[in-house]
């Protein structure tokens, strides 16, 4: 991560002809951009105000800085400048990762290897889960392609929180001053959108250098039905493990294909997870007192004051029962998804891959620790998208398989109310051996009750008709008897 988290720095230039990502003028390495606008006292200040602001920039860099500043202040869209986020993410990817690994276009051989791995993974998964394949296609992505494919989902995740921050930025001034400060508020909103956009762009760009597929964080980031792997990151992930690259690729393909099955054939799961994220976001409060202090002292030439406030202590979860329940729902849902994938993949891989156990443990530790990009999103949206109870959930799903078989285990995904809760993760044996609800018998009982109701109505109708007929007959008989008497 960069020391300038909201990106008030010059985006790194695209590398040319494999120049190892070095920027013009002996540029700086690392993930984040440098400090293009010179905010915060650059070198070469002296008595020259322009040198104090822009340091030792060459004219080309200075022009780019002014261009980015103009784009930032002219933005009039939503709470996040997603165009800037996309641009920064692509530039971060082009710069390469900290270990010097560069992005590269996918070769025909890599594409073929990914397709074959996903095909074989689906074949193995058929024997350990009742959910059919959810991978309509298998694709190999470069890091840049991963950025383009996943940004729409990041938008769904981040926009709710960014809207809260935007509303807070507009409400820090007294009402009587807001009408007079229209241009200032507009500039603040533009700066806020750019700050979020730049920060998210950097985080997505860094994450693109870490992920191996489209479902690494437990959420479906890519298009539905498309199993995706990143060959360049798979190679990096497998280096030093002492495991053949083909086995690493196949194990990761199993995880990607298992996620795809779950999200394809549990139609409510995606909205359930994103609803839990949004529900948690609604309970985040913005420290408006801190924001008021920053805005009151805001110097247009030092916008890093506002970005520091946005990063340090701006987001505070509400300490309410509702917020705690929302967090528990989200963490449990993520753990159940990742735990099911972990258990199913291990069952599929263990008979075929000698390294299955070692790869499983490596990935568990990787998910538990997270990386700098995940920490950035924790700052941005107020929570960490990590399954804290992955091991507990995996044990529960494995026990369910032993007790009820794979059909009984996978049948729990039919409705969210049937899934284990956080309390069940504390007592997995109690959940596994609890008497199962037989929903087929319940449906049968409801059907019979409905038929009985219809039968009762029919009998009442027939009885009513007979009574009416009898009454009419009686009236007719009485009438006839009267005539006879006459």
Coordinates of C-alpha atoms in Angstrom, one line a residue:
X1 CA 0.0 0.0 0.0
X2 CA 1.1 3.5 -0.6
X3 CA 1.8 6.2 2.1
X4 CA -0.7 8.4 0.3
X5 CA -3.8 6.2 0.6
X6 CA -6.3 8.3 -1.2
X7 CA -3.9 8.7 -4.1
X8 CA -3.0 12.3 -4.0
X9 CA 0.0 11.4 -6.1
X10 CA 0.8 11.0 -9.7
X11 CA -0.5 7.7 -11.0
X12 CA 2.4 5.5 -12.2
X13 CA 3.1 5.6 -15.9
X14 CA 2.5 2.6 -18.1
X15 CA 5.8 0.6 -18.4
X16 CA 7.3 0.7 -21.9
X17 CA 9.1 -2.2 -23.5
X18 CA 9.6 -4.1 -20.2
X19 CA 11.4 -1.3 -18.5
X20 CA 10.8 -3.0 -15.1
X21 CA 8.1 -0.5 -14.3
X22 CA 10.6 2.3 -13.7
X23 CA 9.1 5.8 -14.1
X24 CA 10.7 8.6 -15.9
X25 CA 13.1 10.6 -13.9
X26 CA 14.4 7.6 -11.8
X27 CA 10.9 6.9 -10.4
X28 CA 10.1 5.3 -7.1
X29 CA 9.2 1.6 -6.8
X30 CA 6.4 0.1 -4.7
X31 CA 2.7 -0.3 -5.1
X32 CA 1.2 3.2 -4.7
X33 CA 1.7 6.3 -6.7
X34 CA 4.2 9.0 -5.8
X35 CA 3.1 12.4 -4.5
X36 CA 2.3 14.4 -7.7
X37 CA 0.9 17.5 -6.3
X38 CA 3.6 18.0 -3.8
X39 CA 1.1 18.3 -0.9
X40 CA 2.7 17.9 2.4
X41 CA 6.1 19.6 1.9
X42 CA 8.0 18.1 -1.0
X43 CA 11.7 18.4 -1.5
X44 CA 13.0 21.5 -3.1
X45 CA 10.6 23.9 -1.4
X46 CA 12.9 26.9 -0.8
X47 CA 11.3 30.3 -1.4
X48 CA 9.7 29.3 -4.6
X49 CA 6.0 28.7 -4.0
X50 CA 5.7 26.6 -7.2
X51 CA 8.6 24.4 -6.1
X52 CA 7.0 24.1 -2.6
X53 CA 3.8 22.8 -4.3
X54 CA 5.2 20.7 -7.1
X55 CA 8.8 19.8 -6.1
X56 CA 11.1 18.7 -8.8
X57 CA 8.5 17.7 -11.4
X58 CA 9.3 17.9 -15.0
X59 CA 6.9 19.7 -17.3
X60 CA 5.3 16.5 -18.4
X61 CA 4.5 15.4 -14.9
X62 CA 3.3 18.8 -14.0
X63 CA 0.8 18.8 -16.9
X64 CA -0.4 15.4 -15.9
X65 CA -0.8 16.6 -12.3
X66 CA -2.9 19.5 -13.4
X67 CA -5.0 17.3 -15.7
X68 CA -5.8 14.9 -12.8
X69 CA -6.6 17.8 -10.5
X70 CA -9.0 19.2 -13.1
X71 CA -10.6 15.8 -13.5
X72 CA -11.0 15.5 -9.8
X73 CA -12.6 18.9 -9.2
X74 CA -14.9 18.7 -12.3
X75 CA -16.4 15.3 -11.3
X76 CA -20.2 15.5 -10.8
X77 CA -21.2 11.9 -10.6
X78 CA -22.1 9.6 -7.7
X79 CA -20.3 9.2 -4.4
X80 CA -17.3 7.4 -6.0
X81 CA -15.5 8.5 -9.1
X82 CA -15.4 5.0 -10.7
X83 CA -13.8 6.3 -13.9
X84 CA -10.8 7.4 -11.8
X85 CA -10.9 4.1 -9.8
X86 CA -10.7 2.2 -13.1
X87 CA -7.8 4.3 -14.3
X88 CA -5.8 4.1 -11.1
X89 CA -6.4 0.3 -10.8
X90 CA -5.1 -0.2 -14.4
X91 CA -2.1 1.9 -13.7
X92 CA -1.3 0.1 -10.4
X93 CA -1.5 -3.2 -12.3
X94 CA 0.8 -2.0 -15.0
X95 CA 3.3 -0.9 -12.4
X96 CA 3.6 -4.5 -11.2
X97 CA 3.7 -6.1 -7.8
X98 CA 6.2 -5.5 -5.0
X99 CA 8.1 -8.7 -5.9
X100 CA 8.7 -7.4 -9.4
X101 CA 6.1 -9.6 -11.1
X102 CA 4.6 -7.9 -14.2
X103 CA 1.2 -8.4 -15.7
X104 CA 1.1 -10.2 -19.0
X105 CA -1.3 -11.1 -21.7
X106 CA -2.6 -14.7 -21.4
X107 CA -1.1 -17.1 -23.9
X108 CA -3.0 -19.7 -25.8
X109 CA -1.2 -22.4 -23.8
X110 CA -2.3 -20.8 -20.5
X111 CA -5.8 -20.5 -21.7
X112 CA -5.9 -24.1 -22.7
X113 CA -4.4 -25.2 -19.4
X114 CA -7.1 -23.3 -17.4
X115 CA -9.9 -24.7 -19.5
X116 CA -8.6 -28.3 -19.0
X117 CA -8.1 -27.7 -15.3
X118 CA -11.7 -26.5 -14.8
X119 CA -13.1 -29.3 -16.9
X120 CA -11.3 -31.9 -14.8
X121 CA -12.2 -30.1 -11.6
X122 CA -15.9 -30.2 -12.5
X123 CA -15.6 -33.9 -13.2
X124 CA -14.1 -34.6 -9.8
X125 CA -16.7 -32.4 -8.0
X126 CA -19.5 -34.4 -9.6
X127 CA -18.7 -37.2 -7.2
X128 CA -18.7 -35.1 -4.0
X129 CA -21.6 -32.7 -4.4
X130 CA -25.2 -32.9 -5.6
X131 CA -25.0 -29.4 -7.0
X132 CA -24.4 -29.6 -10.8
X133 CA -21.7 -27.6 -12.6
X134 CA -22.1 -23.8 -12.5
X135 CA -19.2 -23.1 -14.9
X136 CA -20.7 -22.3 -18.3
X137 CA -17.3 -21.2 -19.5
X138 CA -13.7 -21.3 -18.2
X139 CA -11.5 -18.2 -18.9
X140 CA -7.9 -17.2 -18.1
X141 CA -7.6 -13.6 -17.2
X142 CA -4.7 -11.2 -16.9
X143 CA -4.6 -8.9 -13.9
X144 CA -6.0 -6.0 -16.0
X145 CA -8.8 -8.2 -17.3
X146 CA -9.7 -9.1 -13.7
X147 CA -9.9 -5.4 -12.8
X148 CA -12.3 -4.7 -15.7
X149 CA -14.5 -7.7 -14.9
X150 CA -14.8 -7.1 -11.1
X151 CA -15.2 -3.3 -10.8
X152 CA -19.0 -3.5 -11.2
X153 CA -19.2 -5.7 -8.1
X154 CA -16.9 -3.4 -6.1
X155 CA -19.3 -0.6 -7.0
X156 CA -22.2 -2.5 -5.3
X157 CA -20.0 -3.1 -2.2
X158 CA -18.6 0.4 -1.7
X159 CA -21.3 2.8 -2.9
X160 CA -23.6 2.4 0.1
X161 CA -20.8 3.5 2.5
X162 CA -19.5 6.3 0.2
X163 CA -23.0 7.7 0.0
X164 CA -23.0 8.0 3.8
X165 CA -19.7 9.8 3.7
X166 CA -20.9 12.1 1.0
X167 CA -24.0 13.0 3.0
X168 CA -21.9 13.7 6.0
X169 CA -19.5 15.9 4.1
X170 CA -22.5 18.0 2.9
X171 CA -23.9 18.3 6.4
X172 CA -21.0 19.5 8.4
X173 CA -21.8 23.1 7.7
X174 CA -24.6 24.9 9.5
X175 CA -27.8 25.3 7.4
X176 CA -27.5 29.0 7.1
X177 CA -24.0 28.6 5.6
X178 CA -24.8 25.8 3.2
X179 CA -26.6 28.1 0.7
X180 CA -23.6 30.4 0.7
X181 CA -21.1 27.6 0.4
X182 CA -22.6 25.9 -2.6
X183 CA -19.4 26.0 -4.7
X184 CA -17.3 24.8 -1.7
X185 CA -19.7 21.9 -1.0
X186 CA -19.6 20.9 -4.7
X187 CA -15.8 20.9 -4.6
X188 CA -15.8 18.8 -1.4
X189 CA -18.1 16.3 -3.0
X190 CA -15.9 16.1 -6.1
X191 CA -12.9 15.7 -3.9
X192 CA -14.6 13.0 -1.9
X193 CA -15.6 11.1 -5.0
X194 CA -12.0 11.3 -6.3
X195 CA -10.5 10.3 -3.0
X196 CA -12.7 7.2 -2.8
X197 CA -12.1 6.5 -6.4
X198 CA -8.4 6.7 -6.1
X199 CA -8.2 4.7 -2.9
X200 CA -10.5 2.0 -4.3
X201 CA -8.5 2.0 -7.6
X202 CA -5.3 1.4 -5.7
X203 CA -6.8 -1.3 -3.6
X204 CA -8.3 -3.1 -6.6
X205 CA -5.0 -2.8 -8.5
X206 CA -3.0 -4.3 -5.6
X207 CA -5.6 -7.1 -5.1
X208 CA -5.4 -7.9 -8.8
X209 CA -1.7 -8.8 -8.1
X210 CA -2.8 -11.3 -5.3
X211 CA -6.0 -13.1 -6.4
X212 CA -5.9 -16.4 -8.3
X213 CA -9.6 -16.4 -9.4
X214 CA -12.9 -14.5 -9.3
X215 CA -14.1 -15.8 -6.0
X216 CA -11.1 -15.5 -3.7
X217 CA -12.9 -13.3 -1.1
X218 CA -16.0 -15.5 -0.9
X219 CA -18.1 -13.2 -3.0
X220 CA -18.8 -13.7 -6.7
X221 CA -16.8 -10.8 -8.2
X222 CA -17.0 -11.9 -11.9
X223 CA -19.8 -12.6 -14.3
X224 CA -22.2 -15.4 -13.5
X225 CA -21.3 -18.8 -14.8
X226 CA -17.7 -17.8 -15.7
X227 CA -15.0 -19.7 -13.9
X228 CA -11.9 -17.5 -14.1
X229 CA -8.2 -18.1 -13.1
X230 CA -5.2 -15.8 -13.3
X231 CA -2.2 -17.8 -14.7
X232 CA 0.4 -15.2 -13.7
X233 CA -0.8 -15.1 -10.1
X234 CA -1.1 -18.9 -9.9
X235 CA 2.5 -19.2 -10.9
X236 CA 3.5 -16.7 -8.2
X237 CA 1.3 -18.5 -5.6
X238 CA 2.8 -21.9 -6.4
X239 CA 6.4 -20.8 -6.3
X240 CA 8.3 -22.0 -3.3
X241 CA 5.6 -24.5 -2.3
X242 CA 7.4 -27.5 -3.7
X243 CA 4.2 -28.6 -5.5
X244 CA 4.0 -29.2 -9.3
X245 CA 2.4 -26.3 -11.0
X246 CA -0.2 -28.5 -12.6
X247 CA -1.4 -29.7 -9.2
X248 CA -1.5 -26.1 -7.9
X249 CA -3.6 -25.0 -10.9
X250 CA -6.0 -27.9 -10.6
X251 CA -6.5 -27.4 -6.8
X252 CA -7.3 -23.7 -7.4
X253 CA -9.6 -24.7 -10.3
X254 CA -11.5 -27.0 -7.9
X255 CA -12.1 -24.1 -5.6
X256 CA -13.2 -21.8 -8.3
X257 CA -15.5 -24.4 -9.8
X258 CA -17.0 -25.2 -6.4
X259 CA -17.8 -21.5 -5.8
X260 CA -19.4 -21.3 -9.2
X261 CA -21.7 -24.3 -8.4
X262 CA -22.8 -22.8 -5.2
X263 CA -23.6 -19.3 -6.6
X264 CA -25.2 -20.8 -9.7
X265 CA -27.6 -23.2 -8.0
X266 CA -28.4 -21.3 -4.8
X267 CA -30.3 -18.4 -6.3
X268 CA -30.8 -16.5 -3.1
X269 CA -27.1 -16.7 -2.0
X270 CA -25.7 -13.7 -3.9
X271 CA -28.4 -11.3 -2.7
X272 CA -28.1 -12.7 0.8
X273 CA -24.4 -12.0 1.0
X274 CA -24.6 -8.5 -0.6
X275 CA -27.6 -7.7 1.6
X276 CA -25.6 -8.6 4.7
X277 CA -22.8 -6.3 3.5
X278 CA -25.2 -3.5 2.9
X279 CA -27.0 -4.1 6.2
X280 CA -23.7 -3.8 8.0
X281 CA -22.8 -0.7 6.0
X282 CA -26.1 1.0 7.1
X283 CA -25.0 0.7 10.7
X284 CA -21.7 2.5 10.2
X285 CA -21.6 6.0 11.5
X286 CA -19.3 8.8 10.3
X287 CA -17.4 10.7 12.8
X288 CA -18.9 14.1 11.8
X289 CA -17.1 15.9 14.7
X290 CA -13.7 14.9 13.3
X291 CA -14.9 15.8 9.8
X292 CA -16.2 19.2 11.0
X293 CA -12.8 19.9 12.5
X294 CA -11.0 19.0 9.3
X295 CA -13.3 21.0 7.1
X296 CA -13.1 24.0 9.3
X297 CA -9.3 24.0 8.9
X298 CA -9.2 22.7 5.3
X299 CA -6.6 24.3 3.2
X300 CA -7.2 23.7 -0.5
X301 CA -3.5 23.1 -1.0
X302 CA -3.5 20.4 1.7
X303 CA -6.3 18.0 0.9
X304 CA -4.3 15.2 2.6
X305 CA -5.9 16.5 5.8
X306 CA -9.3 15.3 4.6
X307 CA -7.9 12.0 3.3
X308 CA -6.3 11.3 6.6
X309 CA -9.6 11.9 8.4
X310 CA -11.3 9.5 5.9
X311 CA -8.8 6.8 6.7
X312 CA -8.2 7.2 10.4
X313 CA -11.2 6.7 12.5
X314 CA -13.9 8.1 10.2
X315 CA -15.9 4.8 10.1
X316 CA -17.1 3.6 13.5
X317 CA -19.6 0.7 13.6
X318 CA -22.6 1.4 15.7
X319 CA -22.4 -0.5 19.0
X320 CA -26.0 -1.6 18.8
X321 CA -27.7 -5.1 18.9
X322 CA -28.8 -4.5 15.3
X323 CA -25.3 -3.8 14.1
X324 CA -23.9 -6.8 16.0
X325 CA -26.5 -9.0 14.5
X326 CA -25.7 -7.7 11.0
X327 CA -22.0 -8.4 11.5
X328 CA -22.8 -11.9 12.8
X329 CA -25.0 -12.6 9.8
X330 CA -22.3 -11.5 7.4
X331 CA -19.4 -13.4 9.1
X332 CA -21.5 -16.5 9.4
X333 CA -22.6 -16.4 5.8
X334 CA -19.0 -15.9 4.6
X335 CA -17.8 -18.8 6.8
X336 CA -20.5 -21.1 5.6
X337 CA -19.6 -20.4 1.9
X338 CA -15.9 -20.8 2.4
X339 CA -16.3 -23.8 4.8
X340 CA -18.5 -25.6 2.3
X341 CA -16.0 -25.0 -0.5
X342 CA -13.1 -26.1 1.7
X343 CA -14.9 -29.3 2.7
X344 CA -16.1 -30.2 -0.8
X345 CA -12.8 -29.4 -2.5
X346 CA -10.8 -31.5 0.0
X347 CA -13.2 -34.4 -0.6
X348 CA -12.7 -34.1 -4.4
X349 CA -8.9 -33.5 -4.3
X350 CA -7.7 -35.9 -1.6
X351 CA -8.0 -39.1 -3.6
X352 CA -6.2 -37.6 -6.6
X353 CA -3.7 -35.0 -5.5
X354 CA -0.8 -35.9 -3.1
X355 CA -0.5 -32.2 -2.2
X356 CA -4.2 -31.7 -1.4
X357 CA -3.6 -31.4 2.4
X358 CA -0.7 -29.0 2.1
X359 CA -2.5 -26.8 -0.4
X360 CA -5.6 -26.7 1.8
X361 CA -3.7 -25.5 4.8
X362 CA -1.8 -22.9 2.7
X363 CA -5.0 -21.4 1.4
X364 CA -6.6 -21.5 4.9
X365 CA -3.8 -19.5 6.3
X366 CA -3.9 -17.1 3.3
X367 CA -7.6 -16.4 3.8
X368 CA -7.2 -16.0 7.6
X369 CA -4.4 -13.4 7.3
X370 CA -5.6 -11.4 4.4
X371 CA -3.4 -9.0 2.5
X372 CA -2.9 -5.2 2.3
X373 CA -5.7 -4.8 -0.2
X374 CA -8.2 -6.6 2.0
X375 CA -7.1 -4.3 4.9
X376 CA -7.7 -1.3 2.6
X377 CA -11.3 -2.5 2.0
X378 CA -11.7 -2.9 5.7
X379 CA -10.9 0.8 6.0
X380 CA -13.1 1.7 3.2
X381 CA -16.3 -0.2 4.1
X382 CA -15.7 -0.8 7.7
X383 CA -15.3 -4.5 7.8
X384 CA -13.0 -7.3 6.8
X385 CA -14.4 -9.7 4.1
X386 CA -12.7 -12.7 5.7
X387 CA -14.4 -15.9 7.0
X388 CA -13.2 -15.8 10.7
X389 CA -14.7 -19.2 11.4
X390 CA -13.7 -21.1 8.2
X391 CA -12.3 -24.1 10.1
X392 CA -15.4 -24.4 12.3
X393 CA -17.7 -24.2 9.2
X394 CA -15.6 -26.7 7.3
X395 CA -15.8 -29.3 10.2
X396 CA -19.5 -28.8 10.4
X397 CA -20.0 -29.4 6.6
X398 CA -17.8 -32.5 6.8
X399 CA -19.7 -33.9 9.8
X400 CA -23.0 -33.3 7.9
X401 CA -21.6 -35.3 5.0
X402 CA -20.9 -38.2 7.3
X403 CA -24.2 -38.0 9.0
X404 CA -26.6 -37.2 6.2
X405 CA -24.7 -37.8 3.0
X406 CA -23.9 -35.2 0.3
X407 CA -27.6 -34.8 -0.6
X408 CA -28.6 -34.1 3.0
X409 CA -25.7 -31.7 3.4
X410 CA -26.3 -29.8 0.1
X411 CA -30.1 -29.7 0.7
X412 CA -29.5 -27.2 3.5
X413 CA -28.8 -24.6 0.8
X414 CA -32.4 -24.7 -0.3
X415 CA -33.4 -21.9 2.0
X416 CA -31.4 -19.5 4.2
X417 CA -33.5 -20.4 7.3
X418 CA -32.2 -24.0 7.0
X419 CA -28.5 -23.0 7.2
X420 CA -26.4 -23.3 10.4
X421 CA -26.2 -20.2 12.6
X422 CA -23.3 -18.8 14.5
X423 CA -24.5 -20.7 17.6
X424 CA -24.4 -23.9 15.5
X425 CA -20.8 -23.3 14.6
X426 CA -20.2 -23.3 18.4
X427 CA -22.0 -26.7 18.7
X428 CA -21.6 -28.5 15.4
X429 CA -22.4 -31.9 16.8
X430 CA -25.7 -30.6 18.2
X431 CA -26.7 -29.2 14.8
X432 CA -25.6 -32.3 12.9
X433 CA -27.5 -34.7 15.1
X434 CA -30.5 -32.5 15.6
X435 CA -33.8 -34.0 14.3
X436 CA -34.1 -33.0 10.6
X437 CA -37.1 -31.2 9.5
X438 CA -38.8 -33.2 6.7
X439 CA -40.0 -30.5 4.4
X440 CA -41.5 -33.0 2.0
X441 CA -43.8 -34.3 4.8
X442 CA -44.7 -30.7 5.6
X443 CA -45.6 -30.0 2.0
X444 CA -47.6 -33.2 2.0
X445 CA -49.5 -32.2 5.1
X446 CA -50.1 -28.7 3.8
X447 CA -51.4 -30.2 0.5
X448 CA -53.7 -32.6 2.3
X449 CA -55.0 -29.7 4.5
X450 CA -55.7 -27.7 1.4
X451 CA -57.5 -30.6 -0.2
X452 CA -59.5 -31.1 3.0
X453 CA -60.4 -27.4 3.0
X454 CA -61.6 -27.7 -0.6
X455 CA -63.6 -30.9 0.3
X456 CA -65.2 -29.2 3.3
X457 CA -66.2 -26.3 1.1
X458 CA -67.6 -28.7 -1.4
X459 CA -69.6 -30.6 1.2
X460 CA -70.9 -27.4 2.7
X461 CA -71.9 -26.3 -0.8
X462 CA -73.7 -29.6 -1.5
X463 CA -75.4 -29.5 1.9
X464 CA -76.5 -26.0 1.2
X465 CA -77.9 -27.0 -2.1
X466 CA -79.7 -30.0 -0.6
X467 CA -81.2 -27.8 2.1
X468 CA -82.3 -25.3 -0.5
X469 CA -83.8 -28.0 -2.6
X470 CA -85.6 -29.5 0.5
X471 CA -86.9 -26.1 1.4
X472 CA -88.1 -25.5 -2.2
X473 CA -89.7 -29.0 -2.2
X474 CA -91.4 -28.4 1.1
X475 CA -92.8 -25.2 -0.1
X476 CA -94.1 -26.9 -3.2
X477 CA -95.6 -29.8 -1.2
X478 CA -97.3 -27.3 1.1
X479 CA -98.7 -25.4 -1.8
X480 CA -100.0 -28.6 -3.4
X481 CA -101.6 -29.7 -0.1
X482 CA -103.3 -26.4 0.1
X483 CA -104.8 -26.9 -3.4
X484 CA -106.0 -30.4 -2.4
X485 CA -107.7 -28.9 0.6
X486 CA -109.4 -26.4 -1.6

